[in-house]
Tab-separated table of C-alpha atoms and ligand atoms in Angstrom:
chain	number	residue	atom	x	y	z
A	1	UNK	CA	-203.600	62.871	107.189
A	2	UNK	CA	-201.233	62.182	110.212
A	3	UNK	CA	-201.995	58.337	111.968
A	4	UNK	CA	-201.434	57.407	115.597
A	5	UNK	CA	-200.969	53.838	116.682
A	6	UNK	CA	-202.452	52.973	120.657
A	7	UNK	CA	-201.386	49.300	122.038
A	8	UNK	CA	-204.097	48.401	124.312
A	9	UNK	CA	-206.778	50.389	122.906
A	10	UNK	CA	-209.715	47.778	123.218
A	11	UNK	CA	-210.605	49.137	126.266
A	12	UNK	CA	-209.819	51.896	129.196
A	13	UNK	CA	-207.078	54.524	128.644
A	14	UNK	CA	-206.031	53.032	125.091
A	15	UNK	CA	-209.682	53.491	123.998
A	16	UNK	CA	-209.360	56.953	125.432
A	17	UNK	CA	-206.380	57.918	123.647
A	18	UNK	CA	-207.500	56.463	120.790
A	19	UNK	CA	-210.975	58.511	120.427
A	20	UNK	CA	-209.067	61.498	121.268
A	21	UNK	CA	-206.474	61.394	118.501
A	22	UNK	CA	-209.813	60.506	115.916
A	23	UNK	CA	-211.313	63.599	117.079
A	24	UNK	CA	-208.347	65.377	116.521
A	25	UNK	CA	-208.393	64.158	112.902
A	26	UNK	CA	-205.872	61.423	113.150
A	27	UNK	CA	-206.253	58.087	111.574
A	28	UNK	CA	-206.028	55.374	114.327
A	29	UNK	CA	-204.761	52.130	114.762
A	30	UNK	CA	-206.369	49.886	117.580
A	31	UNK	CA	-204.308	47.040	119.153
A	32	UNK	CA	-205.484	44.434	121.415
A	33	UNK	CA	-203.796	40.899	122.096
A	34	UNK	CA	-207.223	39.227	122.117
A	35	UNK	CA	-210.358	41.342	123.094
A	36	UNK	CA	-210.877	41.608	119.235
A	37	UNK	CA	-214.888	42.670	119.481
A	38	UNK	CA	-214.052	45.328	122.114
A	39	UNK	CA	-211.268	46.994	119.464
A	40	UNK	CA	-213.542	46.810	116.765
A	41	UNK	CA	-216.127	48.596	118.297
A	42	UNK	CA	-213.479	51.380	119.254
A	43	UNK	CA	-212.495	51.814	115.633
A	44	UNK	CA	-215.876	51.839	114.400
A	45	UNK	CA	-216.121	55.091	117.118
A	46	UNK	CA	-213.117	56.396	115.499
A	47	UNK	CA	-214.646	55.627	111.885
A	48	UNK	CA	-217.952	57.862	113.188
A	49	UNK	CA	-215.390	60.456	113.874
A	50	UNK	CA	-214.729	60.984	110.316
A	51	UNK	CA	-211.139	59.012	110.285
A	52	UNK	CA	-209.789	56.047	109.352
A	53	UNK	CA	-209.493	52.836	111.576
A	54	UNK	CA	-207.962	49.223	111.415
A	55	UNK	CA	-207.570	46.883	114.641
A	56	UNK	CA	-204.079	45.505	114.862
A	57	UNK	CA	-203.736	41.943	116.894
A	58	UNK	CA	-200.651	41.581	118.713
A	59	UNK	CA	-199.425	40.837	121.894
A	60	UNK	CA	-196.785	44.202	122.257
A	61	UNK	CA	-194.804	41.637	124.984
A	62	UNK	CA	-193.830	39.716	122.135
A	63	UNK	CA	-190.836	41.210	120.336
A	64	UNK	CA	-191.741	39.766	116.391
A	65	UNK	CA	-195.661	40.290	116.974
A	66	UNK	CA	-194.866	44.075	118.062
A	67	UNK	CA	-191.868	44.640	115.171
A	68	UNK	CA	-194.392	43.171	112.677
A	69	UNK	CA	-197.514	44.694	114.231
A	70	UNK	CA	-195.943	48.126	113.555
A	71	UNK	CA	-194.628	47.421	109.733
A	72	UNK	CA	-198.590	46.696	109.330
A	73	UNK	CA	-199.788	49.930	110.809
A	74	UNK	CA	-196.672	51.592	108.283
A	75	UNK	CA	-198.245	49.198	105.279
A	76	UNK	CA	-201.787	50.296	105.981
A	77	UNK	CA	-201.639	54.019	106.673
A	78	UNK	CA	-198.123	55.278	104.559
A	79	UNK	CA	-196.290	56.419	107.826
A	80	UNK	CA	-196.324	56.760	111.886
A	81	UNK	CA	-197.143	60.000	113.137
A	82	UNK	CA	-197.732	58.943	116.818
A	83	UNK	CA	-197.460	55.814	118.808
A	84	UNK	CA	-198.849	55.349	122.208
A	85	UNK	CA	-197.363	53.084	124.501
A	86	UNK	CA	-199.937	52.072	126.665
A	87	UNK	CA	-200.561	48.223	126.681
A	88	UNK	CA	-199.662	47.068	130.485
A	89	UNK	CA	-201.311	46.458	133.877
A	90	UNK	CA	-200.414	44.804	137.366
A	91	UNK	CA	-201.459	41.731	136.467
A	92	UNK	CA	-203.192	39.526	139.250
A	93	UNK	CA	-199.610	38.600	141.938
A	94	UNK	CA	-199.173	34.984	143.315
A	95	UNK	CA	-199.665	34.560	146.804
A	96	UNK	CA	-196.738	35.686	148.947
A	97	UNK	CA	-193.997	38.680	148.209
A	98	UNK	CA	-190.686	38.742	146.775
A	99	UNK	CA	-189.506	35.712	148.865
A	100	UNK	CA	-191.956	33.271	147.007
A	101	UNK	CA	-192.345	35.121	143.483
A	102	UNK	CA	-191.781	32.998	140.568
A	103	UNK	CA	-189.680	34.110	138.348
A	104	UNK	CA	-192.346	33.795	135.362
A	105	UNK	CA	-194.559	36.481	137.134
A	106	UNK	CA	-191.216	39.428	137.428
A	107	UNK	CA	-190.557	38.567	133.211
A	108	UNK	CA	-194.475	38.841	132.570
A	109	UNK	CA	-194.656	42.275	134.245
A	110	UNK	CA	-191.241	43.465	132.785
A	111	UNK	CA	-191.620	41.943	129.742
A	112	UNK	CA	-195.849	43.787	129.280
A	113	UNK	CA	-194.918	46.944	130.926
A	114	UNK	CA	-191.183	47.830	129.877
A	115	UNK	CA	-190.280	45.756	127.083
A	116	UNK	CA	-193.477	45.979	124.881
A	117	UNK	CA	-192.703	49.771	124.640
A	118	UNK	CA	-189.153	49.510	123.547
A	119	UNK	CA	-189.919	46.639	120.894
A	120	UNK	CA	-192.823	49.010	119.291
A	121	UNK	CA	-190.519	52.454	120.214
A	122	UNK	CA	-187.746	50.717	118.119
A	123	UNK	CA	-190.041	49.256	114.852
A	124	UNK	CA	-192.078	52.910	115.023
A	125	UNK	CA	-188.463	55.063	115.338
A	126	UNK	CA	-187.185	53.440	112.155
A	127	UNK	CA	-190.227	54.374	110.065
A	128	UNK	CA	-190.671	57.721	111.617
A	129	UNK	CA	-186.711	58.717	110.940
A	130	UNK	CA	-187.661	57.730	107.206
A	131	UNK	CA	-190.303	60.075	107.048
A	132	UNK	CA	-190.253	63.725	106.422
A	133	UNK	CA	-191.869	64.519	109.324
A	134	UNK	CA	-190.552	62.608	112.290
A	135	UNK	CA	-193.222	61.651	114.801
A	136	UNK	CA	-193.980	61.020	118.563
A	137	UNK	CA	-193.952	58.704	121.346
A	138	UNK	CA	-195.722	58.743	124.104
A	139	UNK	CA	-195.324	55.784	127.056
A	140	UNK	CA	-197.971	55.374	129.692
A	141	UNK	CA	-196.418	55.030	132.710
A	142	UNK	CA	-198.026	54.940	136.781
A	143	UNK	CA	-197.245	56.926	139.746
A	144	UNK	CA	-196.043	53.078	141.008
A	145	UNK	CA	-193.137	53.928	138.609
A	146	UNK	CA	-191.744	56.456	141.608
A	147	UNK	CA	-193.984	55.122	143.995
A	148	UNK	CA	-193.468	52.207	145.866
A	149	UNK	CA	-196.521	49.325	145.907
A	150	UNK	CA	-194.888	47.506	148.528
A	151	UNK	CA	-198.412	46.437	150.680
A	152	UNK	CA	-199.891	44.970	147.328
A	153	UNK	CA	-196.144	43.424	146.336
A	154	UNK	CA	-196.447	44.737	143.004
A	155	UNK	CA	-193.043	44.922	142.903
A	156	UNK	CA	-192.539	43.744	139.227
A	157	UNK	CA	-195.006	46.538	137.725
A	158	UNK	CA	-193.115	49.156	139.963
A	159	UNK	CA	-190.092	48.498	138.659
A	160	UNK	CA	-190.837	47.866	134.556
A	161	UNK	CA	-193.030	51.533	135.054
A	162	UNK	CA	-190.080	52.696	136.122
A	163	UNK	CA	-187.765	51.349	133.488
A	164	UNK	CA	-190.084	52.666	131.617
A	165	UNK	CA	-189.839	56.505	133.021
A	166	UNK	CA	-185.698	55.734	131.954
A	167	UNK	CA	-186.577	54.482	128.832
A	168	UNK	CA	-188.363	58.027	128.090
A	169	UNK	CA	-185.642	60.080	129.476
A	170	UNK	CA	-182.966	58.132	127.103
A	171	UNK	CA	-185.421	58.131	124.423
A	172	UNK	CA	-186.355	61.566	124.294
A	173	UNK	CA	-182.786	62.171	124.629
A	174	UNK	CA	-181.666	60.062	121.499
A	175	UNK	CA	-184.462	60.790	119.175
A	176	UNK	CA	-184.799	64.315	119.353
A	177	UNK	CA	-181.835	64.192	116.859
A	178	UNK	CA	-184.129	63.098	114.551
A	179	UNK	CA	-187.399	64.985	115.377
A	180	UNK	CA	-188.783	62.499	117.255
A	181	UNK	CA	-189.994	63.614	120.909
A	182	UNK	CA	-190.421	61.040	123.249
A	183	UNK	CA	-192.986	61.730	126.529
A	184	UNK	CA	-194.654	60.017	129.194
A	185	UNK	CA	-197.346	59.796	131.497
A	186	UNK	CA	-197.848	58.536	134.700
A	187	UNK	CA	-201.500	58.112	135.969
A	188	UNK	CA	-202.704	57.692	139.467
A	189	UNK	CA	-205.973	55.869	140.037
A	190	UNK	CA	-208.155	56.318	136.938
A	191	UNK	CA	-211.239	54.251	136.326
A	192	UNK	CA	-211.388	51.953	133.894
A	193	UNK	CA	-212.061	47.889	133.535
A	194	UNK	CA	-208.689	47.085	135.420
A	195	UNK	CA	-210.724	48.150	138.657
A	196	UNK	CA	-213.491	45.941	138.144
A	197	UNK	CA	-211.869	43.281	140.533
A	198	UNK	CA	-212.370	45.949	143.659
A	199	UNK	CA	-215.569	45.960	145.244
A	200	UNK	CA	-217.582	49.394	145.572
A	201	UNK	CA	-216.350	50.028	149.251
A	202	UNK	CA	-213.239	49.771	148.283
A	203	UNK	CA	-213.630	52.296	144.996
A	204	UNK	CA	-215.326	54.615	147.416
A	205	UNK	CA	-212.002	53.762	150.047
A	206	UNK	CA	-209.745	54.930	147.349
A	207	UNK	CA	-211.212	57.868	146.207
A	208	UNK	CA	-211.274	58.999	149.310
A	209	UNK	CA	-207.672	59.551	149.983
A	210	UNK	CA	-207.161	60.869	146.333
A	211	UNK	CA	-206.594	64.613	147.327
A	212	UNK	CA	-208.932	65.738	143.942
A	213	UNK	CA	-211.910	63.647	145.675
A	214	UNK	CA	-212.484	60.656	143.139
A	215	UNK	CA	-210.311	58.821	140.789
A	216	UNK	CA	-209.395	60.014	136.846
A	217	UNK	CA	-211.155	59.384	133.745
A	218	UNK	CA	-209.174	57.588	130.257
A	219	UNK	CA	-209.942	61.044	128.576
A	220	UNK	CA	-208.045	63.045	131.691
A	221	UNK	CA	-205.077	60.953	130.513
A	222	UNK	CA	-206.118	60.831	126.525
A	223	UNK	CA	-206.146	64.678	125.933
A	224	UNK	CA	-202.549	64.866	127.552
A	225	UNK	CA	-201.061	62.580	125.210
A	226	UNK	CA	-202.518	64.472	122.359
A	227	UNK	CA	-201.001	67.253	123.825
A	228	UNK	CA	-197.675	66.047	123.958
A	229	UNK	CA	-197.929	64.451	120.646
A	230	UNK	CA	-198.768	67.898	119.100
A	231	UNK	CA	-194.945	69.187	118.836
A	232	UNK	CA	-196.322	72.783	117.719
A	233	UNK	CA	-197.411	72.963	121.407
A	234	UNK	CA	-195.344	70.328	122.919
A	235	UNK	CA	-191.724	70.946	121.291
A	236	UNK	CA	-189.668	72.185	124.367
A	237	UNK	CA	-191.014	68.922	126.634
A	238	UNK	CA	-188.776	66.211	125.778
A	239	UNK	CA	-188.485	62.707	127.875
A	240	UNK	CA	-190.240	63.621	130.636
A	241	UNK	CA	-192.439	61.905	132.993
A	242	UNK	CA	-195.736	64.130	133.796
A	243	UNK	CA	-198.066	63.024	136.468
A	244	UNK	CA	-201.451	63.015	136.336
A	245	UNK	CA	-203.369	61.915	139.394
A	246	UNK	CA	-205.551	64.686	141.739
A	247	UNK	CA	-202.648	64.790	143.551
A	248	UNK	CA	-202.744	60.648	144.869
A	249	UNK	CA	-199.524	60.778	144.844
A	250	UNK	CA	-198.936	63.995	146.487
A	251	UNK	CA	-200.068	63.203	149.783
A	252	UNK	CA	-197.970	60.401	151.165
A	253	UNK	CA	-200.849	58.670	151.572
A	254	UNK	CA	-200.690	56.009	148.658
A	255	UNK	CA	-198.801	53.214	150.912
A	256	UNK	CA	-200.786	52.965	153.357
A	257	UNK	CA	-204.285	51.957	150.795
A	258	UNK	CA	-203.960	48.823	152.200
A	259	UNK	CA	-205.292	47.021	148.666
A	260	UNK	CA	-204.650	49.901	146.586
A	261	UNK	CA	-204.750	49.702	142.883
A	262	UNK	CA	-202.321	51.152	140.441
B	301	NAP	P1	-207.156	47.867	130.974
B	301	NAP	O1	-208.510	48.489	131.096
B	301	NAP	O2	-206.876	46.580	131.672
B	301	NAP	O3	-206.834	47.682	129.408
B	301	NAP	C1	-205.630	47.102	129.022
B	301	NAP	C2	-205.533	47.100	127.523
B	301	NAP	O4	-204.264	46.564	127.170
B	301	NAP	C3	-206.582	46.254	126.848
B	301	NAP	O5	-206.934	46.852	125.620
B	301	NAP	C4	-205.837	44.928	126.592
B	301	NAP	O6	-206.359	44.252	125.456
B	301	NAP	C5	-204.449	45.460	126.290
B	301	NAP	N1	-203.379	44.514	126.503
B	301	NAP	C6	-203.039	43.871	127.645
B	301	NAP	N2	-201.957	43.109	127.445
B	301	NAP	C7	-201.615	43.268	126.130
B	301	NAP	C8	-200.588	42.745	125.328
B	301	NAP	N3	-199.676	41.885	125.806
B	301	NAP	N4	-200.532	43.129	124.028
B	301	NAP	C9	-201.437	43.987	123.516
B	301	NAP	N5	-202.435	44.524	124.239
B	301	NAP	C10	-202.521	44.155	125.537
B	301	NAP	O7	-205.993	48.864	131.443
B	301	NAP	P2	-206.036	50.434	131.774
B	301	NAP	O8	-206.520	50.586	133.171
B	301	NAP	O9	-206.693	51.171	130.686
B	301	NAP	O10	-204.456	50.740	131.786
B	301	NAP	C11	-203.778	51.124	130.613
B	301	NAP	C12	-202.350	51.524	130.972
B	301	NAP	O11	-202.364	52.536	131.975
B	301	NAP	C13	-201.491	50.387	131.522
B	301	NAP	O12	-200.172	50.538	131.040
B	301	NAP	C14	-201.532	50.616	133.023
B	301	NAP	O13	-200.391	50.106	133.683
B	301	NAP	C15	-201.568	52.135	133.070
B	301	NAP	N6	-202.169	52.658	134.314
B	301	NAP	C16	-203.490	52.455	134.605
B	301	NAP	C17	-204.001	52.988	135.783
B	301	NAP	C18	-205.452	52.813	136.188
B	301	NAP	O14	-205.798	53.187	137.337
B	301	NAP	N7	-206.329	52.292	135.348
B	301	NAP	C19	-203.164	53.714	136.651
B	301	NAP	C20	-201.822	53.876	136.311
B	301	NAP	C21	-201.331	53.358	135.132
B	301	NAP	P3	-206.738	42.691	125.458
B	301	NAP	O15	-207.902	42.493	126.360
B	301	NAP	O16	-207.066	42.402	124.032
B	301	NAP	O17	-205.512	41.988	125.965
């Protein structure tokens, strides 16, 4: 039985992804960095489902905890089918923009939402080139990765989602000599717990200018990554970036959501 590893998969897209690839049939590890009740009830779902599920603690942002992280997964389940990159967020910004940010704040956001999936890309490549059937990666990404955040001053998340989109291309580039396909996914607004901190009027504000009429759901971004880590359908596709958004970031529009999130 194939096993898929999600990073951030106590809650929101994570927890999508990771009911998706149990219903598909894959065994599924859950990591969280420390909502450990919230990943435990996600891989008792998965367990319903008819698979097998551990929780893995680790904070991906940390290059030992992710290396060792994914030699536990390897222990557990005999091998690394999939890994999904998808631990990250815009965390909370300090008062003022660029002028005033502290440096601590730009090697947080790099360091959650570019670094964490090359540490766990590396650890999970050299298992998967060791098996006979290499794997796949798949990196969550944001439409803030080629869209600029500028009236929120998320510039740090911005720019590690859009290492990240390089990081894919390169990837996909360098593994596929080994079988390994390398994807990505960039979401526009989708709801999950990270929008808890916006107040209804605003939700309804944002919706509004989201050309599909209302914001994603964690299983409109899930069943894409199963896709794309299904390389009987998804062979050909290799390092790319897809969007998936209702068109958000279609309609020039995303700038000027004056407290817009993602
Ligand atoms: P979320 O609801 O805030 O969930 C984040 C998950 O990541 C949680 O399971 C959290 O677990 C985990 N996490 C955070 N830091 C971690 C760390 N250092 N190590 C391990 N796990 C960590 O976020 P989401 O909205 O589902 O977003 C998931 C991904 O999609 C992120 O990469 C985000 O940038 C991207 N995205 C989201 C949206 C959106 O509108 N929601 C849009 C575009 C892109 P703990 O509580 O245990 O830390």
């Amino acid at each position: 039985m194939k096993a898929a590893l999600i990073t951030g998969a106590s809650r929101g897209i994570g927890a999508g992804c990771a009911l998706a690839f149990a219903r598909e049939g894959y065994h599924v590890g859950v990591n969280h960095r420390s909502s450990a009740a919230d990943a435990e009830q996600i891989a008792q779902q998965c367990r319903e489902l008819g698979v097998e599920a551990e929780i893995f603690a680790a904070d991906v942002a940390d290059a030992g905890e992710a290396h060792a992280m994914v030699e536990h997964f390897v222990e557990r389940f005999g091998r690394i089918d999939v890994l999904v990159n998808n631990a990250g967020g815009a965390l909370r910004m300090p008062p003022g923009g660029f002028i005033d940010m502290p440096t601590e704040y730009w090697d947080g956001q790099i360091a959650l939402n570019l670094s964490a999936a090359s540490y766990c890309a590396q650890a999970a490549a050299r298992s998967m080139v060791a098996q006979e059937v290499p794997g796949a990666i798949v990196n969550i990404s944001s439409i803030h990765g080629d869209v600029t955040w500028v009236r929120r001053k998320a510039l740090p998340y911005s720019a590690a989602k859009a290492g990240l989109n390089m990081l894919t291309k390169s990837l996909g580039v360098e593994l596929i000599e080994y079988g390994i396909n390398v994807n990505c996914i960039a979401p526009g607004l989708i709801h999950t717990k990270a929008l808890d901190r916006y107040s209804e009027r605003d939700l309804n504000g944002f919706n509004r200018k989201i050309p599909f009429g209302a914001g994603g759901t964690p299983a409109d971004i899930a069943e894409l990554a199963v896709f794309l880590a299904d390389k009987s359908k998804s062979r050909f596709i290799v390092g790319q970036t897809i969007t998936v958004d209702g068109g958000q970031s279609i309609d020039g529009a995303i700038d000027s959501m004056l407290d817009d999130p993602f």
